[in-house]
Amino acid sequence: GAVVSQHPSWVICKSGTSVKIECRSLDFQATTMFWYRQFPKQSLMLMATSNEGSKATYEQGVEKDKFLINHASLTLSTLTVTSAHPEDSSFYICSANPSGPYNEQFFGPGTRLTVL
Amino acid sequence: QQQVKQSPQSLIVQKGGISIINCAYENTAFDYFPWYQQFPGKGPALLIAIRPDVSEKKEGRFTISFNKSAKQFSLHIMDSQPGDSATYFCAASTRGSEKLVFGKGTKLTVNP
């Protein structure tokens, strides 16, 4: 149980275009999902917390107009990188919490974004 | 301010040996301490977690030791195998908080 999927697993796009990444909880409902960014050989950096049916909460320094998050259902959250630039190239990972008393987060396999 | 300090940054162990990774924290409100295992190009996988009402938790070859007074917890991997070679992250969170605070990670290499 507790499987989280992401799509696509990798994407290459041209500078200035927008890219959408999907995160799905496959066998549980998640009122809360999280989006992380990870640079090579570094730890996970929380970008935002996504709550079903409400606006996402962004961490300090994360541009909410650039990284659009939508949590339309209890099993799906999307991250759209708008007007992508090469510096947005990174490994994006989502996680989902099955809503237990503790913050037990299960992670997706990640999406490698390369902006040319 | 880094709230969870993880050490060592890298670790090399021979097959069959014991791998030990340590984490220390300052926030006494933390009450959930998970460990994640991450292979290159993959998302982190929840390995084992502990809550402060116990001092040790064991699952197979993986054991978490927790020292509440010292505000430290550690991951022990017994009989380490080459397949255990990965990056390990400790984390912590407080009841009622939705966020996990991660350590910087430890790259473990188990030589055959």
PDB file of C-alpha atoms in Angstrom:
ATOM      1  CA  GLY A   1       0.000   0.000   0.000  1.00  0.00           C
ATOM      2  CA  ALA A   2       0.807   3.725   0.091  1.00  0.00           C
ATOM      3  CA  VAL A   3       1.917   4.060  -3.519  1.00  0.00           C
ATOM      4  CA  VAL A   4       2.455   7.453  -5.095  1.00  0.00           C
ATOM      5  CA  SER A   5       3.041   7.899  -8.819  1.00  0.00           C
ATOM      6  CA  GLN A   6       4.351  10.802 -10.840  1.00  0.00           C
ATOM      7  CA  HIS A   7       4.067  11.590 -14.505  1.00  0.00           C
ATOM      8  CA  PRO A   8       6.117  12.161 -16.498  1.00  0.00           C
ATOM      9  CA  SER A   9       9.263  10.589 -15.091  1.00  0.00           C
ATOM     10  CA  TRP A  10      11.369  12.917 -17.188  1.00  0.00           C
ATOM     11  CA  VAL A  11      10.716  15.842 -19.472  1.00  0.00           C
ATOM     12  CA  ILE A  12      12.828  18.079 -21.684  1.00  0.00           C
ATOM     13  CA  CYS A  13      11.406  21.418 -22.750  1.00  0.00           C
ATOM     14  CA  LYS A  14      12.474  24.637 -24.360  1.00  0.00           C
ATOM     15  CA  SER A  15      13.030  27.795 -22.374  1.00  0.00           C
ATOM     16  CA  GLY A  16       9.844  29.817 -22.046  1.00  0.00           C
ATOM     17  CA  THR A  17       7.439  26.907 -22.219  1.00  0.00           C
ATOM     18  CA  SER A  18       5.325  25.495 -19.388  1.00  0.00           C
ATOM     19  CA  VAL A  19       5.489  21.986 -18.027  1.00  0.00           C
ATOM     20  CA  LYS A  20       2.897  20.140 -15.950  1.00  0.00           C
ATOM     21  CA  ILE A  21       3.816  17.346 -13.552  1.00  0.00           C
ATOM     22  CA  GLU A  22       1.157  15.073 -12.071  1.00  0.00           C
ATOM     23  CA  CYS A  23       1.269  13.390  -8.684  1.00  0.00           C
ATOM     24  CA  ARG A  24      -1.233  10.669  -7.822  1.00  0.00           C
ATOM     25  CA  SER A  25      -1.853   8.631  -4.707  1.00  0.00           C
ATOM     26  CA  LEU A  26      -2.840   5.235  -6.103  1.00  0.00           C
ATOM     27  CA  ASP A  27      -4.232   3.350  -3.118  1.00  0.00           C
ATOM     28  CA  PHE A  28      -5.173   5.993  -0.595  1.00  0.00           C
ATOM     29  CA  GLN A  29      -6.721   9.408  -0.391  1.00  0.00           C
ATOM     30  CA  ALA A  30      -4.503  12.318   0.488  1.00  0.00           C
ATOM     31  CA  THR A  31      -5.877  15.609   1.685  1.00  0.00           C
ATOM     32  CA  THR A  32      -2.316  16.885   1.781  1.00  0.00           C
ATOM     33  CA  MET A  33       0.409  16.499  -0.795  1.00  0.00           C
ATOM     34  CA  PHE A  34       3.833  18.071  -0.876  1.00  0.00           C
ATOM     35  CA  TRP A  35       6.132  19.204  -3.640  1.00  0.00           C
ATOM     36  CA  TYR A  36       9.890  19.072  -3.231  1.00  0.00           C
ATOM     37  CA  ARG A  37      12.819  20.047  -5.355  1.00  0.00           C
ATOM     38  CA  GLN A  38      16.134  18.253  -5.133  1.00  0.00           C
ATOM     39  CA  PHE A  39      19.439  19.353  -6.600  1.00  0.00           C
ATOM     40  CA  PRO A  40      22.219  16.809  -7.232  1.00  0.00           C
ATOM     41  CA  LYS A  41      23.758  15.432  -4.058  1.00  0.00           C
ATOM     42  CA  GLN A  42      21.557  17.616  -1.890  1.00  0.00           C
ATOM     43  CA  SER A  43      18.671  17.093   0.447  1.00  0.00           C
ATOM     44  CA  LEU A  44      15.028  17.631  -0.362  1.00  0.00           C
ATOM     45  CA  MET A  45      13.803  21.211  -0.383  1.00  0.00           C
ATOM     46  CA  LEU A  46      10.111  21.661   0.352  1.00  0.00           C
ATOM     47  CA  MET A  47       8.530  23.977  -2.191  1.00  0.00           C
ATOM     48  CA  ALA A  48       4.884  23.928  -1.170  1.00  0.00           C
ATOM     49  CA  THR A  49       2.144  22.114   0.670  1.00  0.00           C
ATOM     50  CA  SER A  50      -0.900  21.287  -1.410  1.00  0.00           C
ATOM     51  CA  ASN A  51      -4.284  20.878   0.252  1.00  0.00           C
ATOM     52  CA  GLU A  52      -7.257  19.429  -1.574  1.00  0.00           C
ATOM     53  CA  GLY A  53      -9.767  22.076  -2.461  1.00  0.00           C
ATOM     54  CA  SER A  54      -7.741  25.035  -1.248  1.00  0.00           C
ATOM     55  CA  LYS A  55      -4.779  27.118  -2.257  1.00  0.00           C
ATOM     56  CA  ALA A  56      -1.312  25.745  -1.805  1.00  0.00           C
ATOM     57  CA  THR A  57       0.992  27.076   0.873  1.00  0.00           C
ATOM     58  CA  TYR A  58       4.371  28.016  -0.526  1.00  0.00           C
ATOM     59  CA  GLU A  59       7.657  28.034   1.328  1.00  0.00           C
ATOM     60  CA  GLN A  60       9.577  31.251   1.641  1.00  0.00           C
ATOM     61  CA  GLY A  61      11.440  32.119  -1.522  1.00  0.00           C
ATOM     62  CA  VAL A  62       9.330  29.942  -3.824  1.00  0.00           C
ATOM     63  CA  GLU A  63       7.584  31.912  -6.559  1.00  0.00           C
ATOM     64  CA  LYS A  64       3.942  30.908  -6.483  1.00  0.00           C
ATOM     65  CA  ASP A  65       3.264  32.475  -9.869  1.00  0.00           C
ATOM     66  CA  LYS A  66       6.001  30.391 -11.395  1.00  0.00           C
ATOM     67  CA  PHE A  67       5.207  27.104  -9.711  1.00  0.00           C
ATOM     68  CA  LEU A  68       1.454  26.665  -9.960  1.00  0.00           C
ATOM     69  CA  ILE A  69      -0.026  23.937  -7.795  1.00  0.00           C
ATOM     70  CA  ASN A  70      -3.505  22.501  -8.111  1.00  0.00           C
ATOM     71  CA  HIS A  71      -4.928  19.820  -5.813  1.00  0.00           C
ATOM     72  CA  ALA A  72      -8.231  19.121  -7.518  1.00  0.00           C
ATOM     73  CA  SER A  73      -9.032  15.784  -5.911  1.00  0.00           C
ATOM     74  CA  LEU A  74      -8.015  13.594  -3.003  1.00  0.00           C
ATOM     75  CA  THR A  75      -5.725  11.583  -5.273  1.00  0.00           C
ATOM     76  CA  LEU A  76      -4.253  14.140  -7.657  1.00  0.00           C
ATOM     77  CA  SER A  77      -2.037  17.178  -7.346  1.00  0.00           C
ATOM     78  CA  THR A  78      -0.318  18.930 -10.224  1.00  0.00           C
ATOM     79  CA  LEU A  79       2.703  21.201 -10.395  1.00  0.00           C
ATOM     80  CA  THR A  80       3.027  23.474 -13.413  1.00  0.00           C
ATOM     81  CA  VAL A  81       6.341  25.163 -14.015  1.00  0.00           C
ATOM     82  CA  THR A  82       5.442  28.244 -16.021  1.00  0.00           C
ATOM     83  CA  SER A  83       7.813  29.993 -18.427  1.00  0.00           C
ATOM     84  CA  ALA A  84      10.532  27.529 -17.570  1.00  0.00           C
ATOM     85  CA  HIS A  85      14.163  28.571 -17.699  1.00  0.00           C
ATOM     86  CA  PRO A  86      17.365  26.508 -17.498  1.00  0.00           C
ATOM     87  CA  GLU A  87      17.726  27.318 -13.793  1.00  0.00           C
ATOM     88  CA  ASP A  88      14.432  25.491 -13.205  1.00  0.00           C
ATOM     89  CA  SER A  89      16.066  22.263 -14.304  1.00  0.00           C
ATOM     90  CA  SER A  90      15.926  19.942 -11.341  1.00  0.00           C
ATOM     91  CA  PHE A  91      14.456  16.773  -9.863  1.00  0.00           C
ATOM     92  CA  TYR A  92      10.906  17.409  -8.650  1.00  0.00           C
ATOM     93  CA  ILE A  93       9.387  14.979  -6.176  1.00  0.00           C
ATOM     94  CA  CYS A  94       5.931  14.869  -4.681  1.00  0.00           C
ATOM     95  CA  SER A  95       4.781  13.139  -1.534  1.00  0.00           C
ATOM     96  CA  ALA A  96       1.416  12.372  -0.011  1.00  0.00           C
ATOM     97  CA  ASN A  97       0.197  11.916   3.535  1.00  0.00           C
ATOM     98  CA  PRO A  98      -2.512   9.292   4.161  1.00  0.00           C
ATOM     99  CA  SER A  99      -3.876  11.565   6.871  1.00  0.00           C
ATOM    100  CA  GLY A 100      -2.677   9.663   9.916  1.00  0.00           C
ATOM    101  CA  PRO A 101      -1.865  11.344  13.228  1.00  0.00           C
ATOM    102  CA  TYR A 102       1.780  11.619  12.277  1.00  0.00           C
ATOM    103  CA  ASN A 103       3.276  13.087   9.165  1.00  0.00           C
ATOM    104  CA  GLU A 104       3.909   9.796   7.410  1.00  0.00           C
ATOM    105  CA  GLN A 105       4.793  10.891   3.900  1.00  0.00           C
ATOM    106  CA  PHE A 106       5.111   8.572   0.947  1.00  0.00           C
ATOM    107  CA  PHE A 107       7.091   9.837  -2.019  1.00  0.00           C
ATOM    108  CA  GLY A 108       6.621   9.521  -5.733  1.00  0.00           C
ATOM    109  CA  PRO A 109       9.446   8.389  -8.030  1.00  0.00           C
ATOM    110  CA  GLY A 110      10.292  11.944  -9.060  1.00  0.00           C
ATOM    111  CA  THR A 111      10.330  13.885 -12.325  1.00  0.00           C
ATOM    112  CA  ARG A 112      13.557  15.003 -13.939  1.00  0.00           C
ATOM    113  CA  LEU A 113      13.011  18.360 -15.669  1.00  0.00           C
ATOM    114  CA  THR A 114      15.578  19.654 -18.131  1.00  0.00           C
ATOM    115  CA  VAL A 115      15.025  23.081 -19.635  1.00  0.00           C
ATOM    116  CA  LEU A 116      17.080  23.840 -22.725  1.00  0.00           C
TER     117      LEU A 116
ATOM    118  CA  GLN B   1      19.048  27.150  10.685  1.00  0.00           C
ATOM    119  CA  GLN B   2      19.334  23.435  10.185  1.00  0.00           C
ATOM    120  CA  GLN B   3      16.993  21.738  12.594  1.00  0.00           C
ATOM    121  CA  VAL B   4      18.188  18.186  12.025  1.00  0.00           C
ATOM    122  CA  LYS B   5      21.911  17.556  11.784  1.00  0.00           C
ATOM    123  CA  GLN B   6      22.946  14.335  10.086  1.00  0.00           C
ATOM    124  CA  SER B   7      26.332  12.659  10.081  1.00  0.00           C
ATOM    125  CA  PRO B   8      28.437  11.395   8.490  1.00  0.00           C
ATOM    126  CA  GLN B   9      28.016  12.919   5.043  1.00  0.00           C
ATOM    127  CA  SER B  10      29.359   9.729   3.487  1.00  0.00           C
ATOM    128  CA  LEU B  11      30.084   6.252   4.766  1.00  0.00           C
ATOM    129  CA  ILE B  12      31.894   3.264   3.299  1.00  0.00           C
ATOM    130  CA  VAL B  13      31.291  -0.138   4.840  1.00  0.00           C
ATOM    131  CA  GLN B  14      32.354  -3.632   3.912  1.00  0.00           C
ATOM    132  CA  LYS B  15      29.737  -6.238   3.099  1.00  0.00           C
ATOM    133  CA  GLY B  16      28.489  -7.825   6.270  1.00  0.00           C
ATOM    134  CA  GLY B  17      29.458  -4.876   8.433  1.00  0.00           C
ATOM    135  CA  ILE B  18      27.281  -2.522  10.444  1.00  0.00           C
ATOM    136  CA  SER B  19      26.387   0.883   9.026  1.00  0.00           C
ATOM    137  CA  ILE B  20      25.553   3.595  11.536  1.00  0.00           C
ATOM    138  CA  ILE B  21      24.113   6.988  10.665  1.00  0.00           C
ATOM    139  CA  ASN B  22      23.388   9.592  13.292  1.00  0.00           C
ATOM    140  CA  CYS B  23      21.009  12.509  13.564  1.00  0.00           C
ATOM    141  CA  ALA B  24      20.632  15.188  16.209  1.00  0.00           C
ATOM    142  CA  TYR B  25      17.873  17.706  16.718  1.00  0.00           C
ATOM    143  CA  GLU B  26      17.143  20.741  18.850  1.00  0.00           C
ATOM    144  CA  ASN B  27      13.370  21.091  18.686  1.00  0.00           C
ATOM    145  CA  THR B  28      11.965  19.145  21.628  1.00  0.00           C
ATOM    146  CA  ALA B  29       8.519  19.315  20.046  1.00  0.00           C
ATOM    147  CA  PHE B  30       9.559  16.801  17.395  1.00  0.00           C
ATOM    148  CA  ASP B  31       7.688  13.554  17.976  1.00  0.00           C
ATOM    149  CA  TYR B  32       8.069  11.574  14.780  1.00  0.00           C
ATOM    150  CA  PHE B  33      11.402  10.486  13.323  1.00  0.00           C
ATOM    151  CA  PRO B  34      11.418   8.645   9.990  1.00  0.00           C
ATOM    152  CA  TRP B  35      14.325   7.433   7.907  1.00  0.00           C
ATOM    153  CA  TYR B  36      14.196   7.448   4.135  1.00  0.00           C
ATOM    154  CA  GLN B  37      16.305   5.530   1.618  1.00  0.00           C
ATOM    155  CA  GLN B  38      16.907   7.030  -1.801  1.00  0.00           C
ATOM    156  CA  PHE B  39      18.537   5.412  -4.800  1.00  0.00           C
ATOM    157  CA  PRO B  40      19.928   7.597  -7.615  1.00  0.00           C
ATOM    158  CA  GLY B  41      17.200   8.977  -9.833  1.00  0.00           C
ATOM    159  CA  LYS B  42      14.414   7.695  -7.586  1.00  0.00           C
ATOM    160  CA  GLY B  43      12.170   9.185  -4.961  1.00  0.00           C
ATOM    161  CA  PRO B  44      12.861   8.556  -1.268  1.00  0.00           C
ATOM    162  CA  ALA B  45      11.276   5.463   0.241  1.00  0.00           C
ATOM    163  CA  LEU B  46      10.144   5.318   3.849  1.00  0.00           C
ATOM    164  CA  LEU B  47      12.403   2.795   5.543  1.00  0.00           C
ATOM    165  CA  ILE B  48      11.529   2.862   9.207  1.00  0.00           C
ATOM    166  CA  ALA B  49      10.207   5.391  11.702  1.00  0.00           C
ATOM    167  CA  ILE B  50      10.114   5.835  15.458  1.00  0.00           C
ATOM    168  CA  ARG B  51       8.153   7.839  17.964  1.00  0.00           C
ATOM    169  CA  PRO B  52       9.695   9.098  21.224  1.00  0.00           C
ATOM    170  CA  ASP B  53       7.770   6.748  23.483  1.00  0.00           C
ATOM    171  CA  VAL B  54      10.191   3.929  22.598  1.00  0.00           C
ATOM    172  CA  SER B  55      13.981   3.840  22.596  1.00  0.00           C
ATOM    173  CA  GLU B  56      14.459   1.333  19.815  1.00  0.00           C
ATOM    174  CA  LYS B  57      12.608  -0.070  16.850  1.00  0.00           C
ATOM    175  CA  LYS B  58      13.785  -2.935  14.690  1.00  0.00           C
ATOM    176  CA  GLU B  59      12.581  -4.043  11.281  1.00  0.00           C
ATOM    177  CA  GLY B  60      14.660  -6.788   9.749  1.00  0.00           C
ATOM    178  CA  ARG B  61      18.251  -5.587   9.408  1.00  0.00           C
ATOM    179  CA  PHE B  62      17.294  -1.969  10.134  1.00  0.00           C
ATOM    180  CA  THR B  63      17.153  -0.574  13.664  1.00  0.00           C
ATOM    181  CA  ILE B  64      16.449   2.915  14.934  1.00  0.00           C
ATOM    182  CA  SER B  65      17.894   3.866  18.303  1.00  0.00           C
ATOM    183  CA  PHE B  66      16.392   6.916  19.983  1.00  0.00           C
ATOM    184  CA  ASN B  67      17.869   8.894  22.865  1.00  0.00           C
ATOM    185  CA  LYS B  68      15.352  11.474  23.976  1.00  0.00           C
ATOM    186  CA  SER B  69      17.548  13.114  26.617  1.00  0.00           C
ATOM    187  CA  ALA B  70      20.409  13.554  24.169  1.00  0.00           C
ATOM    188  CA  LYS B  71      18.032  14.548  21.365  1.00  0.00           C
ATOM    189  CA  GLN B  72      19.651  12.065  19.045  1.00  0.00           C
ATOM    190  CA  PHE B  73      18.525   9.151  16.943  1.00  0.00           C
ATOM    191  CA  SER B  74      20.436   6.791  14.731  1.00  0.00           C
ATOM    192  CA  LEU B  75      19.944   4.205  12.031  1.00  0.00           C
ATOM    193  CA  HIS B  76      21.813   0.921  12.257  1.00  0.00           C
ATOM    194  CA  ILE B  77      21.998  -1.372   9.254  1.00  0.00           C
ATOM    195  CA  MET B  78      23.145  -4.825  10.271  1.00  0.00           C
ATOM    196  CA  ASP B  79      24.856  -7.206   7.850  1.00  0.00           C
ATOM    197  CA  SER B  80      25.141  -4.407   5.282  1.00  0.00           C
ATOM    198  CA  GLN B  81      24.811  -5.495   1.676  1.00  0.00           C
ATOM    199  CA  PRO B  82      25.889  -3.865  -1.604  1.00  0.00           C
ATOM    200  CA  GLY B  83      22.204  -3.402  -2.389  1.00  0.00           C
ATOM    201  CA  ASP B  84      21.965  -1.106   0.632  1.00  0.00           C
ATOM    202  CA  SER B  85      24.214   1.396  -1.157  1.00  0.00           C
ATOM    203  CA  ALA B  86      22.045   4.505  -1.328  1.00  0.00           C
ATOM    204  CA  THR B  87      21.556   7.896   0.266  1.00  0.00           C
ATOM    205  CA  TYR B  88      19.799   7.877   3.613  1.00  0.00           C
ATOM    206  CA  PHE B  89      17.897  10.831   5.032  1.00  0.00           C
ATOM    207  CA  CYS B  90      16.695  11.263   8.568  1.00  0.00           C
ATOM    208  CA  ALA B  91      13.742  13.540   9.198  1.00  0.00           C
ATOM    209  CA  ALA B  92      11.566  14.844  11.989  1.00  0.00           C
ATOM    210  CA  SER B  93       8.186  16.438  12.455  1.00  0.00           C
ATOM    211  CA  THR B  94       5.878  17.597  15.181  1.00  0.00           C
ATOM    212  CA  ARG B  95       2.352  16.424  15.869  1.00  0.00           C
ATOM    213  CA  GLY B  96      -0.006  18.682  14.028  1.00  0.00           C
ATOM    214  CA  SER B  97       2.619  19.911  11.599  1.00  0.00           C
ATOM    215  CA  GLU B  98       2.336  18.808   8.031  1.00  0.00           C
ATOM    216  CA  LYS B  99       6.005  19.276   7.275  1.00  0.00           C
ATOM    217  CA  LEU B 100       9.014  17.027   7.550  1.00  0.00           C
ATOM    218  CA  VAL B 101      12.397  18.547   8.380  1.00  0.00           C
ATOM    219  CA  PHE B 102      15.136  16.609   6.625  1.00  0.00           C
ATOM    220  CA  GLY B 103      18.769  16.051   7.400  1.00  0.00           C
ATOM    221  CA  LYS B 104      21.295  16.642   4.642  1.00  0.00           C
ATOM    222  CA  GLY B 105      21.687  12.971   3.856  1.00  0.00           C
ATOM    223  CA  THR B 106      24.347  10.282   4.104  1.00  0.00           C
ATOM    224  CA  LYS B 107      25.676   8.497   1.069  1.00  0.00           C
ATOM    225  CA  LEU B 108      26.306   4.888   2.029  1.00  0.00           C
ATOM    226  CA  THR B 109      28.542   2.670  -0.059  1.00  0.00           C
ATOM    227  CA  VAL B 110      28.759  -1.011   0.814  1.00  0.00           C
ATOM    228  CA  ASN B 111      31.719  -2.678  -0.820  1.00  0.00           C
ATOM    229  CA  PRO B 112      31.404  -6.325  -1.855  1.00  0.00           C
TER     230      PRO B 112
END
